[in-house]
Amino acid sequence: MSAHRIVVDLGERSYPVLVGHGASTDLLSLVPSDVERVAVVTDPTIPFSVNLDRPHVVVHVHGGEDFKTLTSIQTITSAFARHGITRRDLVIAVGGGLITDVAGFAAAVWHRGTRVLHVPTTLVGMVDAAIGGKTAVNLPEGKNLVGAFWQPVAVVADLDALATLPEREIRCGLGEVAKYHFLAGDDLLSLPLDARVARCVAIKADIVSSDETESGRRMLLNYGHTLAHAIETCGNHELAHGEAVAVGLLFAARLAHDLGRVGSERVEHHERVIRQEYGLADESVMARIRDLDVDELLTVMARDKKATRGLTFVLDGADGPDIVHDVDPLQVRGTLERFLA
Ligand SMILES: NC(=O)c1ccc[n+]([C@@H]2O[C@H](COP(=O)([O-])OP(=O)(O)OC[C@H]3O[C@@H](n4cnc5c(N)ncnc54)[C@H](O)[C@@H]3O)[C@@H](O)[C@H]2O)c1
Ligand SMILES: [Zn+2]
């Protein structure tokens, strides 16, 4: 089985990402040779597992954002302690973005840093969460507030895992794929699934390599996310992240147009790609967003943790999407009111 192999280039901490059907059969070749023991962190309800021929322990975590907490970190690291996992050993996270974020953070803090290998089992995990080394858990005060940058030693995206993924989760992944479509200007849907996931990984890997800790260019990955985060918060997370991102991309295109950055054909391009090609942001999604309060959406956008200087958006322009700070809140309000009318 030949898998795509993409490298996230971070000097001595560079690592490979394998993408392909059956890619997890190559997992053992990616386990560093000095590793003695392995701790697999997973959610037992996920119908995907990996075969390991060496001694290992399995640590179970509950799925669901409610379990993306410091309590879960305590549970996982206590299990590491009971099983005698040391800094020389390896954590393997098997699951969606939730598991790779939580297990990644546990690895980052276990003995001040223990190696982790991610095996994402969702489309979001494969094209986004497992790549780039961001790990985190939530607080009651907000999502992903406690975390660390902790790069994995490898990522194995076995596309066979997607066979059991519910359709809504696939749609969520497509929201992020659409984001890459606009960031790189690629017609990703025309590619077979393996090449499509591999291309998304390559786009993210390139951005992460150039700005690991998000001091600038990595913020591009936030395309469509400023409004999306506000929609999730104000709508009590009834709409899933990827569904909200699709709407956020459409809104960002309108805002770029209203600010004179692009012509109406770019707005139409976003509409066509998101609605017709990806089948996202349909009327049932839009109806739920129209129920939200514009003032509340604006307030939440203004306190987005990535907005260091007023309202920050990633906005399309002549040279493609770019990071734009200090967007006039009145302009945002006007565009949002027209968008939701
Ligand atoms: N670190 C990052 O850069 C980054 C990027 C994007 C998202 N995230 C985080 O990732 C999380 C979202 O990830 P997600 O969308 O993968 O959701 P998730 O991990 O919650 O998984 C979604 C659902 O799919 C189930 N599932 C997982 N794999 C399956 C499979 N193969 N078959 C059937 N069901 C399966 C899970 O049990 C869960 O119910 C959020 O917590 C988000 O903050 C992190
Ligand atoms: Zn996202």
Coordinates of C-alpha atoms and ligand atoms in Angstrom, one line a residue:
M1 CA 0.0 0.0 0.0
S2 CA 1.6 3.2 -1.0
A3 CA 0.7 6.2 1.1
H4 CA 1.3 9.9 0.5
R5 CA 4.1 11.2 2.7
I6 CA 4.2 14.9 3.5
V7 CA 6.8 16.4 5.8
V8 CA 6.1 19.1 8.3
D9 CA 9.4 20.9 8.1
L10 CA 10.5 22.2 11.5
G11 CA 14.2 21.6 11.4
E12 CA 15.2 18.9 13.9
R13 CA 11.6 18.5 14.9
S14 CA 10.4 17.8 11.4
Y15 CA 8.0 14.9 11.1
P16 CA 6.2 12.9 8.4
V17 CA 2.5 12.7 7.8
L18 CA 1.3 9.5 6.1
V19 CA -2.0 9.7 4.2
G20 CA -3.7 6.7 2.6
H21 CA -6.0 3.8 2.8
G22 CA -4.5 1.3 5.2
A23 CA -1.7 3.7 6.1
S24 CA -1.8 2.6 9.7
T25 CA -0.1 -0.7 8.7
D26 CA 3.1 1.4 8.4
L27 CA 2.6 2.8 11.9
L28 CA 5.3 0.7 13.5
S29 CA 8.0 1.9 11.2
L30 CA 7.3 5.4 12.6
V31 CA 7.8 4.5 16.2
P32 CA 11.2 5.9 17.3
S33 CA 13.6 3.0 17.9
D34 CA 14.5 4.0 21.5
V35 CA 10.8 3.8 22.6
E36 CA 10.3 1.1 25.2
R37 CA 6.6 1.4 26.0
V38 CA 3.6 2.8 24.3
A39 CA 0.5 4.3 25.8
V40 CA -2.4 4.5 23.4
V41 CA -5.0 7.1 24.3
T42 CA -8.4 6.7 22.6
D43 CA -12.1 6.8 23.0
P44 CA -13.4 3.2 23.1
T45 CA -16.5 4.1 21.1
I46 CA -14.4 5.0 18.1
P47 CA -14.5 2.0 15.7
F48 CA -10.9 2.2 14.7
S49 CA -7.8 0.9 16.4
V50 CA -4.1 0.3 15.6
N51 CA -2.1 -2.9 15.8
L52 CA 1.0 -2.8 17.9
D53 CA 3.4 -5.6 18.3
R54 CA 5.1 -4.2 21.4
P55 CA 4.0 -3.9 25.0
H56 CA 1.5 -1.1 25.4
V57 CA -1.2 0.1 27.6
V58 CA -4.5 1.6 26.5
V59 CA -5.9 4.7 28.3
H60 CA -9.6 5.5 27.6
V61 CA -10.9 9.0 27.4
H62 CA -14.6 9.9 27.0
G63 CA -15.5 11.6 23.7
G64 CA -17.4 14.9 23.6
E65 CA -16.3 18.5 24.2
D66 CA -17.5 18.2 27.8
F67 CA -14.6 15.9 28.5
K68 CA -12.0 18.2 26.9
T69 CA -11.0 19.3 30.3
L70 CA -8.1 19.4 32.8
T71 CA -9.9 16.6 34.6
S72 CA -9.3 14.4 31.6
I73 CA -5.6 15.4 31.7
Q74 CA -5.5 14.3 35.3
T75 CA -7.1 11.0 34.4
I76 CA -4.7 10.3 31.5
T77 CA -1.6 11.3 33.3
S78 CA -2.6 9.3 36.4
A79 CA -2.9 6.3 34.1
F80 CA 0.6 7.1 32.7
A81 CA 1.9 7.1 36.3
R82 CA 0.2 3.8 37.2
H83 CA 1.6 2.1 34.1
G84 CA 5.1 3.5 34.5
I85 CA 5.2 5.5 31.3
T86 CA 8.4 7.6 31.2
R87 CA 9.7 10.4 29.1
R88 CA 11.5 7.8 26.9
D89 CA 8.1 6.3 25.9
L90 CA 5.5 7.2 23.3
V91 CA 1.9 8.3 23.5
I92 CA -0.2 7.3 20.5
A93 CA -3.5 9.3 20.2
V94 CA -6.2 7.5 18.2
G95 CA -9.3 9.5 17.5
G96 CA -10.7 12.8 16.3
G97 CA -9.4 16.3 17.0
L98 CA -10.7 16.0 20.5
I99 CA -8.6 13.0 21.4
T100 CA -5.5 14.3 19.6
D101 CA -5.8 17.7 21.3
V102 CA -6.3 16.1 24.8
A103 CA -3.7 13.3 24.4
G104 CA -1.3 15.8 22.8
F105 CA -1.6 18.1 25.8
A106 CA -1.2 15.3 28.2
A107 CA 2.0 14.2 26.4
A108 CA 3.3 17.8 26.3
V109 CA 3.1 18.0 30.1
W110 CA 3.8 14.4 31.1
H111 CA 7.4 14.5 32.5
R112 CA 7.6 18.0 30.9
G113 CA 7.3 16.5 27.4
T114 CA 6.9 13.0 26.1
R115 CA 6.7 12.1 22.5
V116 CA 3.3 11.7 20.8
L117 CA 2.2 10.2 17.5
H118 CA -1.2 11.1 16.2
V119 CA -3.6 8.7 14.4
P120 CA -6.5 11.0 13.4
T121 CA -9.8 9.1 12.7
T122 CA -11.9 12.0 11.5
L123 CA -11.6 14.2 8.4
V124 CA -11.2 17.3 10.7
G125 CA -8.4 15.4 12.5
M126 CA -6.6 14.4 9.3
V127 CA -6.7 17.8 7.5
D128 CA -6.4 20.0 10.5
A129 CA -6.3 19.1 14.2
A130 CA -3.5 16.4 14.2
I131 CA -1.2 18.6 12.1
G132 CA 0.8 21.5 13.5
G133 CA 1.3 20.8 17.2
K134 CA -1.5 22.8 18.8
T135 CA -2.9 21.0 21.8
A136 CA -5.4 22.2 24.3
V137 CA -8.3 21.6 26.7
N138 CA -11.3 23.9 27.5
L139 CA -12.1 25.8 30.6
P140 CA -15.7 26.8 31.7
E141 CA -14.6 30.3 30.6
G142 CA -13.8 29.3 27.0
K143 CA -12.6 26.8 24.5
N144 CA -8.9 25.7 24.1
L145 CA -7.7 28.2 26.7
V146 CA -5.2 25.9 28.3
G147 CA -2.7 24.2 26.0
A148 CA 0.8 24.0 24.5
F149 CA 2.5 23.8 21.2
W150 CA 3.7 20.2 21.1
Q151 CA 4.6 18.7 17.8
P152 CA 4.0 15.0 17.2
V153 CA 6.8 12.7 16.0
A154 CA 4.6 11.5 13.2
V155 CA 1.0 11.5 12.0
V156 CA -0.7 8.6 10.3
A157 CA -4.0 9.4 8.5
D158 CA -5.5 6.0 7.6
L159 CA -8.4 6.9 5.3
D160 CA -10.1 3.5 6.1
A161 CA -11.1 5.1 9.4
L162 CA -13.4 7.5 7.6
A163 CA -15.7 4.6 6.4
T164 CA -17.6 4.7 9.7
L165 CA -17.6 8.5 10.2
P166 CA -21.2 10.0 10.4
E167 CA -22.1 12.2 7.5
R168 CA -22.3 15.3 9.7
E169 CA -18.7 14.8 10.8
I170 CA -17.7 14.5 7.1
R171 CA -19.5 17.8 6.4
C172 CA -17.5 19.4 9.2
G173 CA -14.3 18.2 7.6
L174 CA -15.4 19.6 4.3
G175 CA -15.8 23.0 5.9
E176 CA -12.1 23.0 6.6
V177 CA -11.3 21.5 3.2
A178 CA -13.2 24.4 1.7
K179 CA -11.0 26.8 3.7
Y180 CA -7.9 25.2 2.1
H181 CA -9.5 25.5 -1.3
F182 CA -9.6 29.3 -0.9
L183 CA -6.2 29.6 0.8
A184 CA -4.4 27.8 -1.9
G185 CA -6.7 28.3 -4.8
D186 CA -6.9 24.6 -5.5
D187 CA -9.8 22.6 -6.9
L188 CA -9.6 20.1 -4.1
L189 CA -12.9 18.3 -4.8
S190 CA -11.6 17.2 -8.2
L191 CA -9.0 15.1 -6.5
P192 CA -9.5 11.6 -5.2
L193 CA -9.9 11.4 -1.4
D194 CA -6.3 10.4 -0.6
A195 CA -4.8 13.1 -2.8
R196 CA -7.3 15.6 -1.4
V197 CA -6.4 14.9 2.2
A198 CA -2.7 14.9 1.4
R199 CA -3.0 18.3 -0.4
C200 CA -4.8 19.8 2.7
V201 CA -2.0 18.4 4.9
A202 CA 0.6 19.9 2.6
I203 CA -1.1 23.3 2.6
K204 CA -1.3 23.3 6.4
A205 CA 2.3 21.9 6.8
D206 CA 3.6 24.7 4.6
I207 CA 1.9 27.4 6.8
V208 CA 3.0 25.7 10.1
S209 CA 6.6 25.4 8.9
S210 CA 6.7 29.1 8.2
D211 CA 5.0 30.3 11.5
E212 CA 4.9 27.5 14.0
T213 CA 3.6 29.6 17.0
E214 CA 1.1 31.7 15.1
S215 CA 2.8 35.1 15.3
G216 CA 1.6 35.9 11.7
R217 CA 1.0 33.7 8.7
R218 CA -0.5 30.8 10.6
M219 CA -3.4 33.1 11.4
L220 CA -4.4 32.5 7.7
L221 CA -5.7 29.1 8.9
N222 CA -8.4 31.2 10.7
Y223 CA -10.0 32.0 7.3
G224 CA -13.8 31.9 7.9
H225 CA -13.2 31.4 11.7
T226 CA -13.9 34.9 13.1
L227 CA -17.6 34.7 12.5
A228 CA -17.6 30.9 12.9
H229 CA -16.4 31.1 16.5
A230 CA -19.0 33.7 17.3
I231 CA -21.8 31.6 15.7
E232 CA -20.7 28.6 17.7
T233 CA -20.6 30.6 21.0
C234 CA -23.9 32.5 20.4
G235 CA -25.7 29.4 19.1
N236 CA -24.6 27.3 22.1
H237 CA -22.7 25.0 19.8
E238 CA -25.8 23.6 18.1
L239 CA -24.1 24.2 14.8
A240 CA -20.9 22.2 14.4
H241 CA -17.6 23.9 13.9
G242 CA -17.2 23.0 10.2
E243 CA -20.8 24.1 9.4
A244 CA -20.1 27.4 11.0
V245 CA -16.8 27.8 9.2
A246 CA -18.6 27.4 5.8
V247 CA -20.9 30.3 6.7
G248 CA -17.9 32.3 8.0
L249 CA -16.1 31.8 4.7
L250 CA -19.2 33.2 2.8
F251 CA -19.4 36.1 5.2
A252 CA -15.6 36.9 4.9
A253 CA -16.0 37.0 1.1
R254 CA -18.8 39.6 1.4
L255 CA -16.8 41.6 3.9
A256 CA -13.8 41.6 1.6
H257 CA -16.1 42.8 -1.2
D258 CA -17.7 45.6 0.9
L259 CA -14.2 46.8 1.9
G260 CA -13.3 47.1 -1.7
R261 CA -10.7 44.3 -1.6
V262 CA -12.3 42.0 -4.2
G263 CA -15.0 42.3 -6.9
S264 CA -18.4 40.6 -6.9
E265 CA -17.1 37.7 -8.9
R266 CA -15.0 36.5 -5.9
V267 CA -18.1 36.6 -3.7
E268 CA -19.9 34.5 -6.4
H269 CA -17.0 32.1 -6.5
H270 CA -17.2 31.6 -2.7
E271 CA -21.0 31.1 -3.0
R272 CA -20.6 28.5 -5.8
V273 CA -17.8 26.6 -4.2
I274 CA -19.4 26.4 -0.7
R275 CA -23.0 25.9 -1.6
Q276 CA -23.0 24.0 -4.9
E277 CA -19.7 22.2 -4.9
Y278 CA -19.3 21.4 -1.2
G279 CA -23.1 21.4 -0.4
L280 CA -22.4 23.5 2.8
A281 CA -24.3 26.4 4.3
D282 CA -27.6 25.2 3.1
E283 CA -30.9 26.9 4.0
S284 CA -31.4 24.9 7.3
V285 CA -28.0 26.1 8.5
M286 CA -28.7 29.7 7.4
A287 CA -32.1 29.7 9.1
R288 CA -30.4 28.9 12.4
I289 CA -27.9 31.6 12.0
R290 CA -30.6 34.2 11.2
D291 CA -32.0 33.4 14.7
L292 CA -28.9 34.7 16.3
D293 CA -28.5 38.2 17.7
V294 CA -26.2 40.5 15.6
D295 CA -25.1 42.5 18.6
E296 CA -24.1 39.4 20.4
L297 CA -22.2 38.1 17.4
L298 CA -20.3 41.4 17.1
T299 CA -19.5 41.4 20.9
V300 CA -18.1 37.8 20.7
M301 CA -16.1 38.5 17.6
A302 CA -14.5 41.5 19.2
R303 CA -13.2 39.4 22.1
D304 CA -11.9 36.5 19.9
K305 CA -8.7 35.6 21.5
K306 CA -6.9 36.0 18.2
A307 CA -8.1 39.6 17.8
T308 CA -5.2 41.4 19.4
R309 CA -6.1 44.7 17.7
G310 CA -9.8 45.3 17.3
L311 CA -11.7 43.1 14.8
T312 CA -9.3 40.9 12.9
F313 CA -10.4 38.9 9.8
V314 CA -8.7 36.9 7.2
L315 CA -9.9 38.5 4.0
D316 CA -9.6 37.7 0.3
G317 CA -7.7 40.2 -1.8
A318 CA -5.9 40.5 -5.2
D319 CA -3.2 38.1 -4.0
G320 CA -5.5 35.8 -2.1
P321 CA -6.6 35.7 1.5
D322 CA -4.6 37.9 3.9
I323 CA -4.7 38.9 7.6
V324 CA -6.5 42.2 8.2
H325 CA -6.5 43.9 11.6
D326 CA -8.6 46.8 12.8
V327 CA -11.6 46.2 10.6
D328 CA -14.2 48.9 11.3
P329 CA -16.9 47.3 13.5
L330 CA -19.5 49.4 11.8
Q331 CA -18.6 48.0 8.5
V332 CA -18.7 44.5 9.9
R333 CA -22.1 45.2 11.3
G334 CA -23.5 46.5 8.0
T335 CA -22.2 43.5 6.0
L336 CA -23.4 41.1 8.7
E337 CA -26.9 42.6 8.7
R338 CA -27.1 42.4 4.9
F339 CA -25.7 38.9 4.9
L340 CA -28.3 37.7 7.4
A341 CA -31.2 39.7 5.9
Ligands
LIG1 N1 -5.2 21.4 17.3 C1 -5.8 22.0 16.3 O1 -5.1 22.6 15.5 C2 -7.2 21.8 16.0 C3 -7.8 22.1 14.8 C4 -9.1 21.9 14.5 C5 -9.9 21.4 15.6 N2 -9.4 21.1 16.8 C6 -10.2 20.5 17.8 O2 -10.7 19.3 17.4 C7 -11.9 19.0 18.0 C8 -12.9 18.6 16.9 O3 -12.4 17.5 16.2 P1 -13.3 16.5 15.4 O4 -14.1 17.3 14.5 O5 -12.4 15.4 14.9 O6 -14.3 16.0 16.5 P2 -14.3 14.8 17.6 O7 -12.9 14.4 17.9 O8 -15.1 15.3 18.7 O9 -15.0 13.6 16.9 C9 -16.3 13.8 16.4 C10 -17.1 12.5 16.6 O10 -16.7 11.5 15.8 C11 -16.5 10.3 16.5 N3 -15.5 9.6 15.7 C12 -14.2 9.8 15.7 N4 -13.6 9.0 14.8 C13 -14.6 8.2 14.3 C14 -14.6 7.2 13.3 N5 -13.5 6.8 12.6 N6 -15.8 6.6 13.0 C15 -16.9 7.0 13.7 N7 -17.0 7.9 14.6 C16 -15.8 8.5 14.9 C17 -16.1 10.8 17.8 O11 -16.3 9.8 18.8 C18 -17.0 12.0 18.0 O12 -18.3 11.6 18.5 C19 -12.3 20.2 18.7 O13 -12.1 20.0 20.1 C20 -11.4 21.3 18.2 O14 -11.1 22.3 19.1 C21 -8.0 21.3 17.0
ZN2 ZN -11.5 25.1 12.2

